[in-house]
């Protein structure tokens, strides 16, 4: 997970940046109030741009977000924080994947709220709608259209091999699992290919799905593209762009507060194991106070016997914006009793602007509706072209 | 009075003698084997006197019957874009559409999204889609009564397919006979997943329009069962009080569709093998009469078709399947009764009967061919018909989608 797969990947670790001579002020204080972050903050090595506003030359990144309705620190430090970064260098589109959410048993009474709350949280975390598009997957009809068209070129065998499918369907009782769990990756491929995405940020658990999307895109290009497409009046060449993965760098893997060897996760039974972005000051303080530590003296990184220590120091490093060295300097001789309040304050301070902004957004329902509508409109513009091209290449009467 | 062999429309006997249909058969429009005396749909009796129930049906034909449509039950049928139709398809299903459209609100659509679930000819799909629609119009589908459209033009179909798929257990689909057969032919795992989810899209086709009835042949009965089960399941999971809590109407989200079982009489056998159904997939084109075959070709095919060496002609002799088939075809296309045909033909030789049959078939098909030429000569006309059909379908479909999404808790 620590490797950059391409020279194009963004490098987001603050220590590396300061080594390169760039100010790390941005990373220290992410700006959820959408003040423009100038290009001096960090540089993308892939494009040669003079201005962040020239969107047509920018590479495109898409990401689907589950409508969990609540986000924890692991999600945030692992992914969302990086969105704020990506939107300055790429044209970013991201969408709440409500159509994916229904592939497993879910609460219909909560879905609407969860969808909107998730969108609001992303905006609160700093997604700037003057740069990025935010929308709800089900609001753009092209997603299911493309899903069906792609499914006619997806061998059943490819889907049966997917690890996520095997695991999740087993939990649902094998044959009783809904077929949408099997076709989940096809809808995900549609999400990606619809927007001619250049890059897709993926974690370990989605790598296989991205591979499938790439294979599917290639297969469709072979089956229907090129001269065959030209014969039907099309442009010829490739129908789909083959997306590349964007693998996040180390530093954003946050472990559970109650088990240093497991990732912080929403599905862990105890809420004590995670810090939710919307947890109150007191709750955060309490969770950190009670969190698992060890009986070693002092604090240190990278000791395999001290996973909790490594985790908490890493979290402190990221939310405070300090370098690893600075943190070591500051904390190596601290006791847990001294460190914990320090960590708490740093986390609370980091999350506070997000919480304030979140309250503002959710107080005004019409604002959020408007943002999502505009996002969907913009997405639809792009998506409709892709659908039309594919239908033409597949010989449909359009 | 129910005719065993087909339906002649007259203002005094608008009965629902329903023959076989070719709904959704995967490769070609199959006719269905049913023993004599099969059940007609239970509701046929309800409409024994359509004049009383629907007096407006006799009203001025130039006025589109939009308002009264509210009172009519709705029938949907999907048609594969084969691009060519043979006599078996026609006598088995299409001819009956002309019937159904007077008594039901009929919607039917060319299922191009289903066509791609198996390997298909990409360069031909567009033409096949339009030609199929044109043929149906040529066969008498009246757009002032029925809607004709292309499945892919109504976006709600795939949307409902996805929503339904979240409530469809994989096991239900793996059990489908058609899936097992077709996927085996495609190499098992290599078959596309759309072959597996085919019945879910079909269920969407049906449920989208709150269909009362769906004409099905043997090969689609299992799929209709699945659609019914799925509708029930969704109603249980998301309907009723739960739906009301989300601001909905409550009650059932979907209407459970009933099958419309065809009556015996429209099973046309191959011209080269009296024991097999006339079919599009049979290797030799001699085995079937295509609706657009020229006079000469029809005469030739009939001249060469398989007969027997018995004297005279008769129905219902198990040793003479070809004879039964050809007499039945003659009966249907000439509009005569079984008795009249027996009277006329029982002492004929094959040499006398064949030209008689050929003429009757040609005469029956001639108006269809003429009309077909008219329609396909004017591309804009067909485009317009299909576009209006899609608009009408979309109206109905959108409200169904809205209801389900609301019941499933979506942010609309």
mmCIF file of N, CA, C and O in Angstrom, chain A residues 98-99 102-103 106 108-109 111-112 116 136 138-139 141-142 144-145 147-148 151-152 154-157 159-160 165 175 177-180 182-183 187 224 228 232 369 372 384 391 393-397, chain B residues 112-113 116-117 120 122-123 125-126 130 152-153 155-156 158-159 161-162 165-166 168-171 173-174 179 189 191-194 196-197 201 238 242 245-246 383 386 398 405 408-411:
data_model
loop_
_atom_site.group_PDB
_atom_site.id
_atom_site.type_symbol
_atom_site.label_atom_id
_atom_site.label_comp_id
_atom_site.label_asym_id
_atom_site.label_seq_id
_atom_site.Cartn_x
_atom_site.Cartn_y
_atom_site.Cartn_z
ATOM 1 N N UNK A 98 -25.447 5.102 -3.705
ATOM 2 C CA UNK A 98 -26.636 4.513 -3.078
ATOM 3 C C UNK A 98 -27.099 3.243 -3.789
ATOM 4 O O UNK A 98 -27.677 2.344 -3.166
ATOM 5 N N UNK A 99 -26.826 3.157 -5.087
ATOM 6 C CA UNK A 99 -27.227 1.940 -5.801
ATOM 7 C C UNK A 99 -26.383 0.746 -5.376
ATOM 8 O O UNK A 99 -26.813 -0.392 -5.464
ATOM 9 N N UNK A 102 -27.531 -0.837 -1.714
ATOM 10 C CA UNK A 102 -28.654 -1.763 -1.578
ATOM 11 C C UNK A 102 -28.295 -3.204 -1.909
ATOM 12 O O UNK A 102 -29.146 -4.091 -1.842
ATOM 13 N N UNK A 103 -27.040 -3.461 -2.251
ATOM 14 C CA UNK A 103 -26.661 -4.832 -2.611
ATOM 15 C C UNK A 103 -26.579 -5.737 -1.382
ATOM 16 O O UNK A 103 -26.569 -6.959 -1.502
ATOM 17 N N UNK A 106 -29.982 -3.417 4.133
ATOM 18 C CA UNK A 106 -29.762 -2.053 4.592
ATOM 19 C C UNK A 106 -31.067 -1.538 5.184
ATOM 20 O O UNK A 106 -32.116 -2.191 5.063
ATOM 21 N N UNK A 108 -33.968 0.867 4.863
ATOM 22 C CA UNK A 108 -34.614 1.812 3.950
ATOM 23 C C UNK A 108 -35.012 3.109 4.636
ATOM 24 O O UNK A 108 -35.043 4.168 4.016
ATOM 25 N N UNK A 109 -35.313 3.027 5.937
ATOM 26 C CA UNK A 109 -35.736 4.237 6.635
ATOM 27 C C UNK A 109 -34.580 5.214 6.798
ATOM 28 O O UNK A 109 -34.808 6.403 7.045
ATOM 29 N N UNK A 111 -31.770 5.366 4.566
ATOM 30 C CA UNK A 111 -30.945 5.560 3.367
ATOM 31 C C UNK A 111 -30.901 7.017 2.904
ATOM 32 O O UNK A 111 -29.844 7.558 2.580
ATOM 33 N N UNK A 112 -32.064 7.650 2.898
ATOM 34 C CA UNK A 112 -32.119 9.022 2.408
ATOM 35 C C UNK A 112 -31.239 9.937 3.259
ATOM 36 O O UNK A 112 -30.434 10.704 2.751
ATOM 37 N N UNK A 116 -27.647 11.927 2.185
ATOM 38 C CA UNK A 116 -27.441 13.378 2.266
ATOM 39 C C UNK A 116 -26.368 13.731 3.294
ATOM 40 O O UNK A 116 -25.544 14.614 3.072
ATOM 41 N N UNK A 136 -25.253 12.228 -6.377
ATOM 42 C CA UNK A 136 -25.771 10.944 -5.919
ATOM 43 C C UNK A 136 -25.863 10.011 -7.127
ATOM 44 O O UNK A 136 -26.448 10.361 -8.151
ATOM 45 N N UNK A 138 -27.608 7.474 -7.970
ATOM 46 C CA UNK A 138 -28.913 7.140 -8.553
ATOM 47 C C UNK A 138 -29.549 8.311 -9.298
ATOM 48 O O UNK A 138 -30.531 8.144 -9.999
ATOM 49 N N UNK A 139 -28.972 9.496 -9.134
ATOM 50 C CA UNK A 139 -29.513 10.654 -9.842
ATOM 51 C C UNK A 139 -29.002 10.754 -11.275
ATOM 52 O O UNK A 139 -29.467 11.592 -12.043
ATOM 53 N N UNK A 141 -28.832 8.555 -14.423
ATOM 54 C CA UNK A 141 -29.371 7.296 -14.932
ATOM 55 C C UNK A 141 -28.367 6.503 -15.745
ATOM 56 O O UNK A 141 -28.506 5.283 -15.870
ATOM 57 N N UNK A 142 -27.400 7.171 -16.281
ATOM 58 C CA UNK A 142 -26.440 6.475 -17.133
ATOM 59 C C UNK A 142 -25.712 5.352 -16.397
ATOM 60 O O UNK A 142 -25.240 4.410 -17.031
ATOM 61 N N UNK A 144 -26.821 2.901 -14.391
ATOM 62 C CA UNK A 144 -27.436 1.582 -14.575
ATOM 63 C C UNK A 144 -27.488 1.201 -16.056
ATOM 64 O O UNK A 144 -27.390 0.035 -16.417
ATOM 65 N N UNK A 145 -27.632 2.208 -16.919
ATOM 66 C CA UNK A 145 -27.613 1.927 -18.358
ATOM 67 C C UNK A 145 -26.310 1.228 -18.723
ATOM 68 O O UNK A 145 -26.294 0.180 -19.372
ATOM 69 N N UNK A 147 -24.222 -0.162 -16.793
ATOM 70 C CA UNK A 147 -24.093 -1.438 -16.098
ATOM 71 C C UNK A 147 -24.672 -2.577 -16.928
ATOM 72 O O UNK A 147 -24.039 -3.609 -17.131
ATOM 73 N N UNK A 148 -25.879 -2.380 -17.458
ATOM 74 C CA UNK A 148 -26.489 -3.449 -18.238
ATOM 75 C C UNK A 148 -25.698 -3.725 -19.512
ATOM 76 O O UNK A 148 -25.454 -4.890 -19.864
ATOM 77 N N UNK A 151 -22.644 -5.583 -18.741
ATOM 78 C CA UNK A 151 -22.882 -6.940 -18.246
ATOM 79 C C UNK A 151 -23.025 -7.936 -19.384
ATOM 80 O O UNK A 151 -22.788 -9.126 -19.193
ATOM 81 N N UNK A 152 -23.385 -7.444 -20.565
ATOM 82 C CA UNK A 152 -23.492 -8.364 -21.695
ATOM 83 C C UNK A 152 -22.108 -8.794 -22.177
ATOM 84 O O UNK A 152 -21.983 -9.735 -22.952
ATOM 85 N N UNK A 154 -19.570 -9.234 -19.790
ATOM 86 C CA UNK A 154 -18.860 -9.683 -18.591
ATOM 87 C C UNK A 154 -19.108 -11.161 -18.356
ATOM 88 O O UNK A 154 -20.234 -11.555 -18.032
ATOM 89 N N UNK A 155 -18.090 -11.993 -18.508
ATOM 90 C CA UNK A 155 -18.294 -13.419 -18.238
ATOM 91 C C UNK A 155 -18.627 -13.649 -16.766
ATOM 92 O O UNK A 155 -18.039 -13.005 -15.889
ATOM 93 N N UNK A 156 -19.549 -14.564 -16.545
ATOM 94 C CA UNK A 156 -19.958 -14.860 -15.166
ATOM 95 C C UNK A 156 -18.739 -15.268 -14.345
ATOM 96 O O UNK A 156 -18.615 -14.916 -13.173
ATOM 97 N N UNK A 157 -17.848 -16.007 -14.970
ATOM 98 C CA UNK A 157 -16.668 -16.505 -14.277
ATOM 99 C C UNK A 157 -15.835 -15.397 -13.656
ATOM 100 O O UNK A 157 -15.315 -15.519 -12.552
ATOM 101 N N UNK A 159 -16.809 -12.653 -12.413
ATOM 102 C CA UNK A 159 -17.465 -12.121 -11.218
ATOM 103 C C UNK A 159 -17.436 -13.108 -10.062
ATOM 104 O O UNK A 159 -17.295 -12.719 -8.902
ATOM 105 N N UNK A 160 -17.538 -14.385 -10.425
ATOM 106 C CA UNK A 160 -17.538 -15.397 -9.366
ATOM 107 C C UNK A 160 -16.199 -15.465 -8.662
ATOM 108 O O UNK A 160 -16.104 -15.898 -7.526
ATOM 109 N N UNK A 165 -16.964 -10.685 -3.457
ATOM 110 C CA UNK A 165 -18.220 -11.393 -3.675
ATOM 111 C C UNK A 165 -18.229 -12.682 -2.874
ATOM 112 O O UNK A 165 -19.212 -12.999 -2.201
ATOM 113 N N UNK A 175 -26.372 -18.824 -1.803
ATOM 114 C CA UNK A 175 -27.411 -18.658 -2.834
ATOM 115 C C UNK A 175 -28.444 -17.597 -2.491
ATOM 116 O O UNK A 175 -29.179 -17.144 -3.364
ATOM 117 N N UNK A 177 -27.805 -14.746 -1.243
ATOM 118 C CA UNK A 177 -27.294 -13.402 -1.495
ATOM 119 C C UNK A 177 -27.946 -12.882 -2.769
ATOM 120 O O UNK A 177 -28.231 -13.632 -3.698
ATOM 121 N N UNK A 178 -28.153 -11.578 -2.811
ATOM 122 C CA UNK A 178 -28.818 -11.043 -3.998
ATOM 123 C C UNK A 178 -27.849 -11.028 -5.174
ATOM 124 O O UNK A 178 -26.637 -10.898 -4.997
ATOM 125 N N UNK A 179 -28.399 -11.165 -6.359
ATOM 126 C CA UNK A 179 -27.543 -11.205 -7.551
ATOM 127 C C UNK A 179 -26.820 -9.869 -7.745
ATOM 128 O O UNK A 179 -25.794 -9.793 -8.415
ATOM 129 N N UNK A 180 -27.355 -8.810 -7.126
ATOM 130 C CA UNK A 180 -26.685 -7.519 -7.272
ATOM 131 C C UNK A 180 -25.327 -7.527 -6.572
ATOM 132 O O UNK A 180 -24.452 -6.722 -6.882
ATOM 133 N N UNK A 182 -23.338 -10.003 -6.848
ATOM 134 C CA UNK A 182 -22.477 -10.579 -7.890
ATOM 135 C C UNK A 182 -22.133 -9.533 -8.936
ATOM 136 O O UNK A 182 -21.005 -9.446 -9.421
ATOM 137 N N UNK A 183 -23.114 -8.729 -9.286
ATOM 138 C CA UNK A 183 -22.904 -7.755 -10.370
ATOM 139 C C UNK A 183 -22.401 -6.408 -9.855
ATOM 140 O O UNK A 183 -22.220 -5.474 -10.635
ATOM 141 N N UNK A 187 -21.376 -2.629 -11.942
ATOM 142 C CA UNK A 187 -21.863 -1.269 -11.716
ATOM 143 C C UNK A 187 -20.701 -0.352 -11.360
ATOM 144 O O UNK A 187 -20.638 0.792 -11.793
ATOM 145 N N UNK A 224 -16.100 -4.042 -29.728
ATOM 146 C CA UNK A 224 -16.972 -3.079 -30.417
ATOM 147 C C UNK A 224 -16.279 -1.839 -30.958
ATOM 148 O O UNK A 224 -16.909 -1.042 -31.648
ATOM 149 N N UNK A 228 -14.890 -1.415 -36.424
ATOM 150 C CA UNK A 228 -16.285 -1.843 -36.333
ATOM 151 C C UNK A 228 -17.167 -0.662 -35.940
ATOM 152 O O UNK A 228 -18.273 -0.467 -36.449
ATOM 153 N N UNK A 232 -20.216 1.869 -38.040
ATOM 154 C CA UNK A 232 -21.543 2.239 -37.551
ATOM 155 C C UNK A 232 -21.669 3.755 -37.393
ATOM 156 O O UNK A 232 -22.604 4.241 -36.768
ATOM 157 N N UNK A 369 -29.379 20.246 -1.505
ATOM 158 C CA UNK A 369 -30.127 19.775 -2.675
ATOM 159 C C UNK A 369 -29.565 20.406 -3.942
ATOM 160 O O UNK A 369 -29.398 19.745 -4.968
ATOM 161 N N UNK A 372 -26.142 18.994 -4.973
ATOM 162 C CA UNK A 372 -26.226 17.651 -5.544
ATOM 163 C C UNK A 372 -26.893 17.658 -6.917
ATOM 164 O O UNK A 372 -26.536 16.871 -7.793
ATOM 165 N N UNK A 384 -23.679 11.014 -20.618
ATOM 166 C CA UNK A 384 -24.542 10.772 -21.775
ATOM 167 C C UNK A 384 -23.732 10.565 -23.053
ATOM 168 O O UNK A 384 -24.112 9.776 -23.911
ATOM 169 N N UNK A 391 -23.551 2.745 -27.161
ATOM 170 C CA UNK A 391 -24.748 2.216 -27.808
ATOM 171 C C UNK A 391 -24.584 2.213 -29.325
ATOM 172 O O UNK A 391 -25.008 1.288 -30.009
ATOM 173 N N UNK A 393 -21.745 1.980 -30.893
ATOM 174 C CA UNK A 393 -20.783 0.924 -31.222
ATOM 175 C C UNK A 393 -21.387 -0.462 -31.073
ATOM 176 O O UNK A 393 -20.964 -1.410 -31.745
ATOM 177 N N UNK A 394 -22.369 -0.602 -30.199
ATOM 178 C CA UNK A 394 -23.008 -1.899 -30.012
ATOM 179 C C UNK A 394 -24.146 -2.112 -31.000
ATOM 180 O O UNK A 394 -24.844 -3.121 -30.946
ATOM 181 N N UNK A 395 -24.367 -1.129 -31.861
ATOM 182 C CA UNK A 395 -25.329 -1.321 -32.932
ATOM 183 C C UNK A 395 -26.763 -0.960 -32.613
ATOM 184 O O UNK A 395 -27.672 -1.240 -33.396
ATOM 185 N N UNK A 396 -26.983 -0.306 -31.480
ATOM 186 C CA UNK A 396 -28.359 0.005 -31.111
ATOM 187 C C UNK A 396 -28.994 1.019 -32.048
ATOM 188 O O UNK A 396 -28.310 1.850 -32.654
ATOM 189 N N UNK A 397 -30.298 0.951 -32.119
ATOM 190 C CA UNK A 397 -31.089 1.949 -32.820
ATOM 191 C C UNK A 397 -31.278 3.071 -31.809
ATOM 192 O O UNK A 397 -32.016 2.930 -30.830
ATOM 193 N N UNK B 112 -34.428 -5.044 -27.361
ATOM 194 C CA UNK B 112 -33.037 -5.008 -27.830
ATOM 195 C C UNK B 112 -32.039 -5.224 -26.686
ATOM 196 O O UNK B 112 -30.957 -5.765 -26.896
ATOM 197 N N UNK B 113 -32.422 -4.812 -25.483
ATOM 198 C CA UNK B 113 -31.512 -5.024 -24.357
ATOM 199 C C UNK B 113 -31.403 -6.507 -24.012
ATOM 200 O O UNK B 113 -30.399 -6.946 -23.459
ATOM 201 N N UNK B 116 -28.925 -8.573 -26.600
ATOM 202 C CA UNK B 116 -27.466 -8.573 -26.468
ATOM 203 C C UNK B 116 -26.954 -9.565 -25.432
ATOM 204 O O UNK B 116 -25.752 -9.657 -25.210
ATOM 205 N N UNK B 117 -27.834 -10.307 -24.786
ATOM 206 C CA UNK B 117 -27.376 -11.240 -23.766
ATOM 207 C C UNK B 117 -26.700 -12.464 -24.368
ATOM 208 O O UNK B 117 -26.001 -13.204 -23.681
ATOM 209 N N UNK B 120 -24.511 -11.607 -30.842
ATOM 210 C CA UNK B 120 -25.457 -11.113 -31.846
ATOM 211 C C UNK B 120 -24.700 -10.340 -32.913
ATOM 212 O O UNK B 120 -23.522 -10.045 -32.737
ATOM 213 N N UNK B 122 -23.792 -7.215 -34.500
ATOM 214 C CA UNK B 122 -23.798 -5.804 -34.149
ATOM 215 C C UNK B 122 -24.217 -4.917 -35.322
ATOM 216 O O UNK B 122 -24.961 -3.955 -35.168
ATOM 217 N N UNK B 123 -23.753 -5.268 -36.506
ATOM 218 C CA UNK B 123 -24.051 -4.436 -37.668
ATOM 219 C C UNK B 123 -25.520 -4.513 -38.053
ATOM 220 O O UNK B 123 -26.021 -3.651 -38.769
ATOM 221 N N UNK B 125 -28.207 -5.044 -35.735
ATOM 222 C CA UNK B 125 -29.182 -4.834 -34.659
ATOM 223 C C UNK B 125 -30.151 -3.695 -34.932
ATOM 224 O O UNK B 125 -31.361 -3.812 -34.706
ATOM 225 N N UNK B 126 -29.601 -2.593 -35.410
ATOM 226 C CA UNK B 126 -30.453 -1.426 -35.640
ATOM 227 C C UNK B 126 -31.548 -1.743 -36.656
ATOM 228 O O UNK B 126 -32.733 -1.479 -36.423
ATOM 229 N N UNK B 130 -35.740 -2.044 -36.061
ATOM 230 C CA UNK B 130 -36.746 -1.261 -36.778
ATOM 231 C C UNK B 130 -37.634 -2.133 -37.652
ATOM 232 O O UNK B 130 -38.853 -1.933 -37.723
ATOM 233 N N UNK B 152 -34.851 -0.181 -25.178
ATOM 234 C CA UNK B 152 -33.729 0.659 -24.729
ATOM 235 C C UNK B 152 -34.067 2.148 -24.761
ATOM 236 O O UNK B 152 -33.315 2.966 -24.250
ATOM 237 N N UNK B 153 -35.191 2.506 -25.362
ATOM 238 C CA UNK B 153 -35.566 3.919 -25.390
ATOM 239 C C UNK B 153 -36.274 4.355 -24.125
ATOM 240 O O UNK B 153 -36.547 5.546 -23.950
ATOM 241 N N UNK B 155 -35.701 4.377 -20.351
ATOM 242 C CA UNK B 155 -34.586 4.147 -19.425
ATOM 243 C C UNK B 155 -35.001 3.427 -18.161
ATOM 244 O O UNK B 155 -34.180 2.814 -17.493
ATOM 245 N N UNK B 156 -36.273 3.488 -17.842
ATOM 246 C CA UNK B 156 -36.720 2.879 -16.606
ATOM 247 C C UNK B 156 -36.497 1.374 -16.574
ATOM 248 O O UNK B 156 -36.394 0.787 -15.498
ATOM 249 N N UNK B 158 -33.836 -0.574 -17.355
ATOM 250 C CA UNK B 158 -32.614 -1.015 -16.679
ATOM 251 C C UNK B 158 -32.574 -0.536 -15.243
ATOM 252 O O UNK B 158 -31.997 -1.181 -14.374
ATOM 253 N N UNK B 159 -33.185 0.596 -14.986
ATOM 254 C CA UNK B 159 -33.179 1.087 -13.628
ATOM 255 C C UNK B 159 -33.943 0.132 -12.716
ATOM 256 O O UNK B 159 -33.478 -0.255 -11.648
ATOM 257 N N UNK B 161 -34.515 -2.908 -13.327
ATOM 258 C CA UNK B 161 -33.760 -4.158 -13.288
ATOM 259 C C UNK B 161 -32.752 -4.156 -12.137
ATOM 260 O O UNK B 161 -32.683 -5.099 -11.359
ATOM 261 N N UNK B 162 -32.006 -3.047 -12.000
ATOM 262 C CA UNK B 162 -31.016 -2.992 -10.919
ATOM 263 C C UNK B 162 -31.693 -3.035 -9.563
ATOM 264 O O UNK B 162 -31.267 -3.760 -8.659
ATOM 265 N N UNK B 165 -32.852 -6.398 -8.804
ATOM 266 C CA UNK B 165 -31.770 -7.372 -8.628
ATOM 267 C C UNK B 165 -31.272 -7.389 -7.190
ATOM 268 O O UNK B 165 -30.718 -8.382 -6.742
ATOM 269 N N UNK B 166 -31.490 -6.285 -6.466
ATOM 270 C CA UNK B 166 -31.046 -6.269 -5.071
ATOM 271 C C UNK B 166 -31.953 -7.142 -4.208
ATOM 272 O O UNK B 166 -31.629 -7.442 -3.063
ATOM 273 N N UNK B 168 -33.265 -10.078 -5.592
ATOM 274 C CA UNK B 168 -33.338 -11.362 -6.294
ATOM 275 C C UNK B 168 -32.217 -12.275 -5.838
ATOM 276 O O UNK B 168 -31.050 -12.021 -6.124
ATOM 277 N N UNK B 169 -32.547 -13.350 -5.125
ATOM 278 C CA UNK B 169 -31.502 -14.277 -4.714
ATOM 279 C C UNK B 169 -30.846 -14.930 -5.929
ATOM 280 O O UNK B 169 -31.536 -15.288 -6.886
ATOM 281 N N UNK B 170 -29.529 -15.073 -5.841
ATOM 282 C CA UNK B 170 -28.797 -15.685 -6.959
ATOM 283 C C UNK B 170 -29.367 -17.066 -7.259
ATOM 284 O O UNK B 170 -29.486 -17.478 -8.418
ATOM 285 N N UNK B 171 -29.740 -17.783 -6.181
ATOM 286 C CA UNK B 171 -30.246 -19.140 -6.345
ATOM 287 C C UNK B 171 -31.464 -19.217 -7.262
ATOM 288 O O UNK B 171 -31.602 -20.146 -8.062
ATOM 289 N N UNK B 173 -32.101 -17.456 -9.815
ATOM 290 C CA UNK B 173 -31.701 -17.305 -11.219
ATOM 291 C C UNK B 173 -30.939 -18.519 -11.728
ATOM 292 O O UNK B 173 -31.075 -18.912 -12.886
ATOM 293 N N UNK B 174 -30.158 -19.092 -10.831
ATOM 294 C CA UNK B 174 -29.363 -20.257 -11.257
ATOM 295 C C UNK B 174 -30.261 -21.436 -11.585
ATOM 296 O O UNK B 174 -29.886 -22.331 -12.326
ATOM 297 N N UNK B 179 -31.616 -20.411 -18.477
ATOM 298 C CA UNK B 179 -30.255 -20.006 -18.178
ATOM 299 C C UNK B 179 -29.321 -21.209 -18.255
ATOM 300 O O UNK B 179 -28.253 -21.149 -18.857
ATOM 301 N N UNK B 189 -19.078 -20.804 -17.666
ATOM 302 C CA UNK B 189 -18.558 -19.582 -17.039
ATOM 303 C C UNK B 189 -18.325 -18.447 -18.012
ATOM 304 O O UNK B 189 -18.181 -17.300 -17.613
ATOM 305 N N UNK B 191 -20.310 -17.606 -20.349
ATOM 306 C CA UNK B 191 -21.558 -16.929 -20.683
ATOM 307 C C UNK B 191 -21.586 -15.592 -19.955
ATOM 308 O O UNK B 191 -21.058 -15.449 -18.854
ATOM 309 N N UNK B 192 -22.203 -14.613 -20.581
ATOM 310 C CA UNK B 192 -22.210 -13.298 -19.937
ATOM 311 C C UNK B 192 -23.195 -13.303 -18.777
ATOM 312 O O UNK B 192 -24.187 -14.023 -18.780
ATOM 313 N N UNK B 193 -22.883 -12.484 -17.787
ATOM 314 C CA UNK B 193 -23.727 -12.449 -16.603
ATOM 315 C C UNK B 193 -25.130 -11.922 -16.940
ATOM 316 O O UNK B 193 -26.094 -12.166 -16.211
ATOM 317 N N UNK B 194 -25.251 -11.229 -18.067
ATOM 318 C CA UNK B 194 -26.571 -10.730 -18.436
ATOM 319 C C UNK B 194 -27.506 -11.878 -18.803
ATOM 320 O O UNK B 194 -28.724 -11.728 -18.774
ATOM 321 N N UNK B 196 -27.614 -14.519 -17.033
ATOM 322 C CA UNK B 196 -28.135 -14.914 -15.718
ATOM 323 C C UNK B 196 -29.211 -13.938 -15.247
ATOM 324 O O UNK B 196 -30.221 -14.332 -14.682
ATOM 325 N N UNK B 197 -28.973 -12.659 -15.501
ATOM 326 C CA UNK B 197 -29.906 -11.653 -15.001
ATOM 327 C C UNK B 197 -31.027 -11.329 -15.992
ATOM 328 O O UNK B 197 -31.853 -10.459 -15.730
ATOM 329 N N UNK B 201 -34.435 -8.501 -15.833
ATOM 330 C CA UNK B 201 -34.826 -7.438 -16.770
ATOM 331 C C UNK B 201 -36.218 -7.711 -17.307
ATOM 332 O O UNK B 201 -37.037 -6.809 -17.476
ATOM 333 N N UNK B 238 -40.758 -4.004 1.082
ATOM 334 C CA UNK B 238 -40.772 -2.542 1.066
ATOM 335 C C UNK B 238 -42.150 -1.905 1.045
ATOM 336 O O UNK B 238 -42.267 -0.684 1.140
ATOM 337 N N UNK B 242 -44.444 0.170 5.818
ATOM 338 C CA UNK B 242 -43.074 0.678 5.689
ATOM 339 C C UNK B 242 -43.026 1.771 4.627
ATOM 340 O O UNK B 242 -42.360 2.803 4.779
ATOM 341 N N UNK B 245 -44.602 4.971 5.814
ATOM 342 C CA UNK B 245 -43.695 5.726 6.697
ATOM 343 C C UNK B 245 -42.751 6.620 5.904
ATOM 344 O O UNK B 245 -42.266 7.620 6.412
ATOM 345 N N UNK B 246 -42.501 6.219 4.677
ATOM 346 C CA UNK B 246 -41.593 7.011 3.842
ATOM 347 C C UNK B 246 -42.357 7.974 2.949
ATOM 348 O O UNK B 246 -41.800 8.540 2.007
ATOM 349 N N UNK B 383 -39.879 6.182 -37.084
ATOM 350 C CA UNK B 383 -39.203 6.859 -35.975
ATOM 351 C C UNK B 383 -40.220 7.535 -35.070
ATOM 352 O O UNK B 383 -40.122 7.489 -33.849
ATOM 353 N N UNK B 386 -42.319 5.033 -32.945
ATOM 354 C CA UNK B 386 -41.549 4.472 -31.839
ATOM 355 C C UNK B 386 -41.260 5.518 -30.775
ATOM 356 O O UNK B 386 -41.241 5.224 -29.581
ATOM 357 N N UNK B 398 -42.226 5.847 -15.291
ATOM 358 C CA UNK B 398 -41.622 6.755 -14.328
ATOM 359 C C UNK B 398 -42.351 6.744 -12.996
ATOM 360 O O UNK B 398 -41.729 6.864 -11.940
ATOM 361 N N UNK B 405 -38.541 3.550 -5.704
ATOM 362 C CA UNK B 405 -37.392 4.232 -5.095
ATOM 363 C C UNK B 405 -37.779 4.864 -3.768
ATOM 364 O O UNK B 405 -37.009 4.863 -2.805
ATOM 365 N N UNK B 408 -38.017 2.149 -1.280
ATOM 366 C CA UNK B 408 -36.704 1.594 -0.927
ATOM 367 C C UNK B 408 -35.851 2.612 -0.170
ATOM 368 O O UNK B 408 -34.716 2.333 0.188
ATOM 369 N N UNK B 409 -36.413 3.793 0.043
ATOM 370 C CA UNK B 409 -35.739 4.760 0.901
ATOM 371 C C UNK B 409 -34.767 5.684 0.210
ATOM 372 O O UNK B 409 -34.019 6.405 0.867
ATOM 373 N N UNK B 410 -34.789 5.712 -1.102
ATOM 374 C CA UNK B 410 -33.831 6.557 -1.805
ATOM 375 C C UNK B 410 -34.093 8.035 -1.589
ATOM 376 O O UNK B 410 -35.221 8.459 -1.346
ATOM 377 N N UNK B 411 -33.033 8.802 -1.715
ATOM 378 C CA UNK B 411 -33.130 10.256 -1.723
ATOM 379 C C UNK B 411 -33.473 10.605 -3.159
ATOM 380 O O UNK B 411 -32.655 10.455 -4.067
#
